[in-house]
PDB file of C-alpha atoms in Angstrom:
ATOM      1  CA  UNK A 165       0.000   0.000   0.000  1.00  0.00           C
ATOM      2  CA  UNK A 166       1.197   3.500  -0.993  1.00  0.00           C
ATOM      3  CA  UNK A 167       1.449   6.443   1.182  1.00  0.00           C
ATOM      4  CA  UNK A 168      -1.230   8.254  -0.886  1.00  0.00           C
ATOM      5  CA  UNK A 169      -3.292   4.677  -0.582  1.00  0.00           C
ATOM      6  CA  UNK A 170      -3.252   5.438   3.176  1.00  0.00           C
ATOM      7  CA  UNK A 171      -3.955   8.994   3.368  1.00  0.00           C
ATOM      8  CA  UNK A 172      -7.111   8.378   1.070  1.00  0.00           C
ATOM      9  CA  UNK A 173      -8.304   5.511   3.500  1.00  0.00           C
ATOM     10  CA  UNK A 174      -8.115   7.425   6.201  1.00  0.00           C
ATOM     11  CA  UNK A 175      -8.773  10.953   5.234  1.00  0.00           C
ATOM     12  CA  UNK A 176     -12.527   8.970   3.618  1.00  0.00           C
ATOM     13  CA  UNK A 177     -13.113   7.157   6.837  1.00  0.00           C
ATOM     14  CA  UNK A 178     -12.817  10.322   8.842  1.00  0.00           C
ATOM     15  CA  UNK A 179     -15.090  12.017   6.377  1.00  0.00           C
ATOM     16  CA  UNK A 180     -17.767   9.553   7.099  1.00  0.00           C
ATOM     17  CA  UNK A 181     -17.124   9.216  10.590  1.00  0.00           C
ATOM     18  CA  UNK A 182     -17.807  12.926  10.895  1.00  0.00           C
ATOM     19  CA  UNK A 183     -20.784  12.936   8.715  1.00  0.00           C
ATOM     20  CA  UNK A 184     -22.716  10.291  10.140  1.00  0.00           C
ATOM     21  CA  UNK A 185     -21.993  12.050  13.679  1.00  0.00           C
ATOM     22  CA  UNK A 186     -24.107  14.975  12.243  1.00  0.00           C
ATOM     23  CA  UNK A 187     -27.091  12.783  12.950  1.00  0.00           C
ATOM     24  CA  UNK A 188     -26.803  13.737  16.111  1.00  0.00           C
ATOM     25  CA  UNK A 189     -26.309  17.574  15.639  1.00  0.00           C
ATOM     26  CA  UNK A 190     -28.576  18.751  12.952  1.00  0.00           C
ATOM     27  CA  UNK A 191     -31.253  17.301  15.158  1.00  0.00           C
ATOM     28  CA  UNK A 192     -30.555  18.865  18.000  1.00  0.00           C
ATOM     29  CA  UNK A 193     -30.530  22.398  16.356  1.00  0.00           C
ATOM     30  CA  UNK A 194     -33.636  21.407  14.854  1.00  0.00           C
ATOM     31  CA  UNK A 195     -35.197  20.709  18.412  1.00  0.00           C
ATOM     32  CA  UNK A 196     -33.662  24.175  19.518  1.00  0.00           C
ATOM     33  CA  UNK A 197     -35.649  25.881  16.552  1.00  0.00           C
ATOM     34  CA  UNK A 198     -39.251  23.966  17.054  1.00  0.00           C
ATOM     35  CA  UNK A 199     -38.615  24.774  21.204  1.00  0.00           C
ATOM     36  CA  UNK A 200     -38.044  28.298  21.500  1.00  0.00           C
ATOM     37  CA  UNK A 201     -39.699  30.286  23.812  1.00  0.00           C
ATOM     38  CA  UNK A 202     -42.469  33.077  22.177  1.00  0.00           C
ATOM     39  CA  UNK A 203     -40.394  35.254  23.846  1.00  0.00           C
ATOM     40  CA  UNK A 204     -37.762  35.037  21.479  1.00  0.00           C
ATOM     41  CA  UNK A 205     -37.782  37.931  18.744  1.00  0.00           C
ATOM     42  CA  UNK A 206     -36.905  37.585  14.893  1.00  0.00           C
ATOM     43  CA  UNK A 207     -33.385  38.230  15.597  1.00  0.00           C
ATOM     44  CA  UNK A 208     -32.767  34.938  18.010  1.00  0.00           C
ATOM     45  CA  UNK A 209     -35.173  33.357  14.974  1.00  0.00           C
ATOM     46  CA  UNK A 210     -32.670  34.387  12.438  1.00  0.00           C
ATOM     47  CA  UNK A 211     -29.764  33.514  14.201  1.00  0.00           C
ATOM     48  CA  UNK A 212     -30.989  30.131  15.085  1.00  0.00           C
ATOM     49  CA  UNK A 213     -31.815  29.750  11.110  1.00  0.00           C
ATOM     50  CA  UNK A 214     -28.217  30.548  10.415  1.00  0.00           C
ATOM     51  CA  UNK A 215     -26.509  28.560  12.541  1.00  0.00           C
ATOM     52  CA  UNK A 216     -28.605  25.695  11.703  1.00  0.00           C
ATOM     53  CA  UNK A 217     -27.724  26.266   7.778  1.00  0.00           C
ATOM     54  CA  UNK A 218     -24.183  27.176   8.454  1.00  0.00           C
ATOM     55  CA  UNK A 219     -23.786  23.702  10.146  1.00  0.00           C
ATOM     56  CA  UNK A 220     -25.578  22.028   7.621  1.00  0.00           C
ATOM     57  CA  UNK A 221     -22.961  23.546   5.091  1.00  0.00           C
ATOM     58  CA  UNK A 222     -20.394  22.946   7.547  1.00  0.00           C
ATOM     59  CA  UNK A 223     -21.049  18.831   6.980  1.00  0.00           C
ATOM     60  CA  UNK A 224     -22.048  19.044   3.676  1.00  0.00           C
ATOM     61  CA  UNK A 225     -18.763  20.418   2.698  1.00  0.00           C
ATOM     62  CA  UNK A 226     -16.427  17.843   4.663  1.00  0.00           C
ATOM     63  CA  UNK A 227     -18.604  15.146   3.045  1.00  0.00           C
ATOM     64  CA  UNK A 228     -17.547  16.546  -0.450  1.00  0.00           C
ATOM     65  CA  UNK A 229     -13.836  17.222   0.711  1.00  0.00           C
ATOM     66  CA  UNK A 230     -12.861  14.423   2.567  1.00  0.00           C
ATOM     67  CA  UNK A 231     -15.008  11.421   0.563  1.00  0.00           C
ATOM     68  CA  UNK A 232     -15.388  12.603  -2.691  1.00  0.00           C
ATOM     69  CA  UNK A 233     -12.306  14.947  -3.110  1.00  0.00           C
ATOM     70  CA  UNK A 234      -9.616  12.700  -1.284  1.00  0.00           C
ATOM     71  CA  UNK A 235      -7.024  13.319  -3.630  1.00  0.00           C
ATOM     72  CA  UNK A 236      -7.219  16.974  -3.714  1.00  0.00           C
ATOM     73  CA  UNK A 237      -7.109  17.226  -0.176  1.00  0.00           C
ATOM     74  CA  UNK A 238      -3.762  15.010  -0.113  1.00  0.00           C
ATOM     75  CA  UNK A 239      -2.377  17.128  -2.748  1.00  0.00           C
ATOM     76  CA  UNK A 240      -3.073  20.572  -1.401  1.00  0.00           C
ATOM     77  CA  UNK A 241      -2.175  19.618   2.260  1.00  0.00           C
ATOM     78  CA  UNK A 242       0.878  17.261   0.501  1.00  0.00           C
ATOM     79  CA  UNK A 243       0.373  14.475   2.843  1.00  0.00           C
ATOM     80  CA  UNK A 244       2.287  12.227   0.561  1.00  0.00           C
ATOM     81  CA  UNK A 245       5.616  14.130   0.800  1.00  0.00           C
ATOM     82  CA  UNK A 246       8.455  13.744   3.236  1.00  0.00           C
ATOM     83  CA  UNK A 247       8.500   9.926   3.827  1.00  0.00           C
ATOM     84  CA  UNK A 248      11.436   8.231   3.918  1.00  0.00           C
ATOM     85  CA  UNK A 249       9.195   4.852   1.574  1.00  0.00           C
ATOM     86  CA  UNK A 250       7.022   4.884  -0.942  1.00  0.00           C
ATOM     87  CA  UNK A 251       5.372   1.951   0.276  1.00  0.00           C
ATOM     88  CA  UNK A 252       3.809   0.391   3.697  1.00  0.00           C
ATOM     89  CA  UNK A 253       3.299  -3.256   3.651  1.00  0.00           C
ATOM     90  CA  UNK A 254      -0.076  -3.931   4.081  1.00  0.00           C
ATOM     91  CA  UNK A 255      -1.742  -5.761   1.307  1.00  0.00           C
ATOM     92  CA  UNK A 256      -5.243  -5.068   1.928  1.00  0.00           C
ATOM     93  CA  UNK A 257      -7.367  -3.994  -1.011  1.00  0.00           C
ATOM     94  CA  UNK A 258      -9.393   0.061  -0.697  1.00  0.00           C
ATOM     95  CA  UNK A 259     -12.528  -1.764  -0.674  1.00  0.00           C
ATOM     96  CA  UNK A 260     -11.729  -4.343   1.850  1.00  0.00           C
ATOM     97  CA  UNK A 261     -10.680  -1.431   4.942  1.00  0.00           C
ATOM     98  CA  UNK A 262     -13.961   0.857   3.166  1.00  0.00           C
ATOM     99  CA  UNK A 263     -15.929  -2.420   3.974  1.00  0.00           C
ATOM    100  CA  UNK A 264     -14.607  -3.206   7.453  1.00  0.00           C
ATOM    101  CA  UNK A 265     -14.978   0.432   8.170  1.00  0.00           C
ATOM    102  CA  UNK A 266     -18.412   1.163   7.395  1.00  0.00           C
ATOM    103  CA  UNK A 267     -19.050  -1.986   9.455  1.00  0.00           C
ATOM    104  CA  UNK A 268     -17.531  -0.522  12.616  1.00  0.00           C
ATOM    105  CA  UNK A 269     -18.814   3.025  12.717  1.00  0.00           C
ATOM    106  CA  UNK A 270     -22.349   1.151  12.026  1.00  0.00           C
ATOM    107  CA  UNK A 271     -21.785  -0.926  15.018  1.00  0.00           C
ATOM    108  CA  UNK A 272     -20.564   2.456  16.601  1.00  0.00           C
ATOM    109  CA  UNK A 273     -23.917   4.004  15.742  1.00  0.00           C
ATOM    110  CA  UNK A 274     -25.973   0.954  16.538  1.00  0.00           C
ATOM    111  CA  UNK A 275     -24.416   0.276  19.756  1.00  0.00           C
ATOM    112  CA  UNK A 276     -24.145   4.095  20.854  1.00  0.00           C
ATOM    113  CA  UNK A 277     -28.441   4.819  20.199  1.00  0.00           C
ATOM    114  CA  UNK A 278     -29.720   1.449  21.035  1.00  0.00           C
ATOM    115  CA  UNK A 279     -29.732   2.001  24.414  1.00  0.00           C
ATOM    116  CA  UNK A 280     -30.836   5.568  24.207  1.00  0.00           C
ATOM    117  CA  UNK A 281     -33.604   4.160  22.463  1.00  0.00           C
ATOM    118  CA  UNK A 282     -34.530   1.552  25.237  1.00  0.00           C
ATOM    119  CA  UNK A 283     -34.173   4.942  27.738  1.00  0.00           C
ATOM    120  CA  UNK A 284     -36.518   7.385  25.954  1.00  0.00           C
ATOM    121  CA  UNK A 285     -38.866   5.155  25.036  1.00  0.00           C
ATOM    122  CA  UNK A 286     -38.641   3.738  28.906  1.00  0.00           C
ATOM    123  CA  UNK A 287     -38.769   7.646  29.782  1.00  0.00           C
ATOM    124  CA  UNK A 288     -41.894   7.812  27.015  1.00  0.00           C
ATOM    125  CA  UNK A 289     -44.665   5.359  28.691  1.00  0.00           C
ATOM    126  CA  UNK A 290     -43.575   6.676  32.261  1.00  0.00           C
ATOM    127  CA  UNK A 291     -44.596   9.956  31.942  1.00  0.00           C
ATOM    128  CA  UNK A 292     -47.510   9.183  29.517  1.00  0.00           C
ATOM    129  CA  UNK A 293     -48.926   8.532  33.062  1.00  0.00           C
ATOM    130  CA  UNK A 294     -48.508  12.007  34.220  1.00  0.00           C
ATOM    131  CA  UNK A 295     -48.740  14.015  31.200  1.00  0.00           C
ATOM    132  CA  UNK A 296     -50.833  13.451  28.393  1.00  0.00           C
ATOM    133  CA  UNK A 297     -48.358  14.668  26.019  1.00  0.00           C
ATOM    134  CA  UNK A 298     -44.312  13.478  26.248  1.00  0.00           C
ATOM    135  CA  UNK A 299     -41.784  16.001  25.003  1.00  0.00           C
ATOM    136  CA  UNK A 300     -39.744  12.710  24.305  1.00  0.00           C
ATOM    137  CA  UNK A 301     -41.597  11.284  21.493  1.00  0.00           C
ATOM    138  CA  UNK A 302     -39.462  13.607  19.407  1.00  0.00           C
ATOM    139  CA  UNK A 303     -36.579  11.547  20.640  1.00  0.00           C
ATOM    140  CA  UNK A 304     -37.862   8.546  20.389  1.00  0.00           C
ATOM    141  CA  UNK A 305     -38.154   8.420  16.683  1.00  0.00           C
ATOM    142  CA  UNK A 306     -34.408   9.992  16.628  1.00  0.00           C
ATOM    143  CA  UNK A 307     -32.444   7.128  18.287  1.00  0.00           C
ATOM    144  CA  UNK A 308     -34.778   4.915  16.288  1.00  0.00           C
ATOM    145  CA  UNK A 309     -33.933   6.257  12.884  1.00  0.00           C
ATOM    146  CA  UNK A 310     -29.759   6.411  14.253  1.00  0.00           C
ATOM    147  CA  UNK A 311     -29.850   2.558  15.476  1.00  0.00           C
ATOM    148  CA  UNK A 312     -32.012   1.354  11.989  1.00  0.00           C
ATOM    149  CA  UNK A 313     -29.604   3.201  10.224  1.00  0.00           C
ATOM    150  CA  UNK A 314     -26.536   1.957  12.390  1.00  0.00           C
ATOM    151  CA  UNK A 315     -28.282  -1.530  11.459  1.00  0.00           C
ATOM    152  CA  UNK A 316     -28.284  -0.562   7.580  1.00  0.00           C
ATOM    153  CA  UNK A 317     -24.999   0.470   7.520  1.00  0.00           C
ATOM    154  CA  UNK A 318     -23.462  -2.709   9.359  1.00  0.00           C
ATOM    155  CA  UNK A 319     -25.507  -4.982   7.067  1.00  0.00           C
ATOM    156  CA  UNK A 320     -25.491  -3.193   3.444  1.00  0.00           C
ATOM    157  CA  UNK A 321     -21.877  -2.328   3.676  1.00  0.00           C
ATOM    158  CA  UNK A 322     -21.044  -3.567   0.377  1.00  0.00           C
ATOM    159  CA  UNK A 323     -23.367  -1.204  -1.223  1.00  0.00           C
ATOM    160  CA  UNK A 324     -21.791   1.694   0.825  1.00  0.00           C
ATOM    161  CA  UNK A 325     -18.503   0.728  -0.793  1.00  0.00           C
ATOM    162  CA  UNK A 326     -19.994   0.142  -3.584  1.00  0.00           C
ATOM    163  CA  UNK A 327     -21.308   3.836  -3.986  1.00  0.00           C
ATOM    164  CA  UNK A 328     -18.070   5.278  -2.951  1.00  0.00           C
ATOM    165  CA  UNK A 329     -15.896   3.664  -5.409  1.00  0.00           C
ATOM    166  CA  UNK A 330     -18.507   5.180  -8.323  1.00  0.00           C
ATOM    167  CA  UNK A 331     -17.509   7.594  -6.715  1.00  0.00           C
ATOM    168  CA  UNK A 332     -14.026   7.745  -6.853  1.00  0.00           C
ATOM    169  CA  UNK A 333     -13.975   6.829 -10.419  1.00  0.00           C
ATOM    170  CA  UNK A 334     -15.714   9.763 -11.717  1.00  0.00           C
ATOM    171  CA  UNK A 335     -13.181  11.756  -9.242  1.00  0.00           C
ATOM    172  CA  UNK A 336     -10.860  10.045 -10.951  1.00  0.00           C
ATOM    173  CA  UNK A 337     -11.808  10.139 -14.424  1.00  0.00           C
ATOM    174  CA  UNK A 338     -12.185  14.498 -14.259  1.00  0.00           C
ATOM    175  CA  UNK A 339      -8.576  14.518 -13.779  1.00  0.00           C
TER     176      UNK A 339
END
């Protein structure tokens, strides 16, 4: 495996890693912006708005960079200069570590939301007692969407890889 090889490995497993974590963000802000107060004017409004698209950007642009424009990145930041060997020995195919890797942060999402799942929806039919209407049904659908699609990412990795290799072939073929 090349240098390069292992900067684009790890530079797209990063980018995903970070992406997927946005699940958890972009929510959030979204809760912050259904939740305000009516005391809030315009201007928190606006701000909120902002913030909420700016992030979106944010994530949206590191998924471009760092999975689709890998070799860009590497040759703008020159992460393939200044080693003393071309060459690591590792002879594991791009697809193979894309594979293995879209397994574990799927296991990483799966295992990280399935018990926030069991908690809010735990938290869900114990106040249902009290109060007729549960601020945590919001929730509830959230960690159920992040652990079916920690599920879906463990199980369809192929197709993941798949997709990203397209990918990297028409990245390839501009050049």
């Amino acid at each position: 495996m090349t240098i390069r090889t292992f900067w684009t490995i790890f530079i797209k497993i990063l980018g995903v890693w970070l992406v997927l974590d946005s699940v958890t963000v972009i929510p959030q802000f979204l809760s912050t912006l259904f939740f305000t107060d009516s005391n809030n004017t315009v201007q928190n409004f606006a701000l909120t708005v902002a913030l909420l698209l700016l992030t979106i950007g944010i994530y949206i642009f590191i998924l471009r960079l760092f999975v689709f424009k890998t070799a860009w990145l590497i040759d703008k930041l020159h992460l393939d200069k200044g080693f003393d060997e071309e060459k690591i020995d590792l002879n594991v195919p791009l697809s193979t570590v894309l594979t293995v890797s879209t397994i574990v942060i799927g296991g990483l999402m799966f295992v990280d939301s399935l018990p926030q799942l069991c908690k809010q929806t735990f938290v869900f039919f114990q106040q249902q007692n009290v109060f007729r209407e549960s601020p945590t049904s919001g929730w509830i659908f959230f960690e159920l969407v992040k652990t079916v699609l920690g599920y879906l990412l463990m199980t369809n990795s192929k197709q993941v890889v798949a997709f990203i290799n397209r990918q990297i072939t028409k990245e390839n073929d501009t050049y």
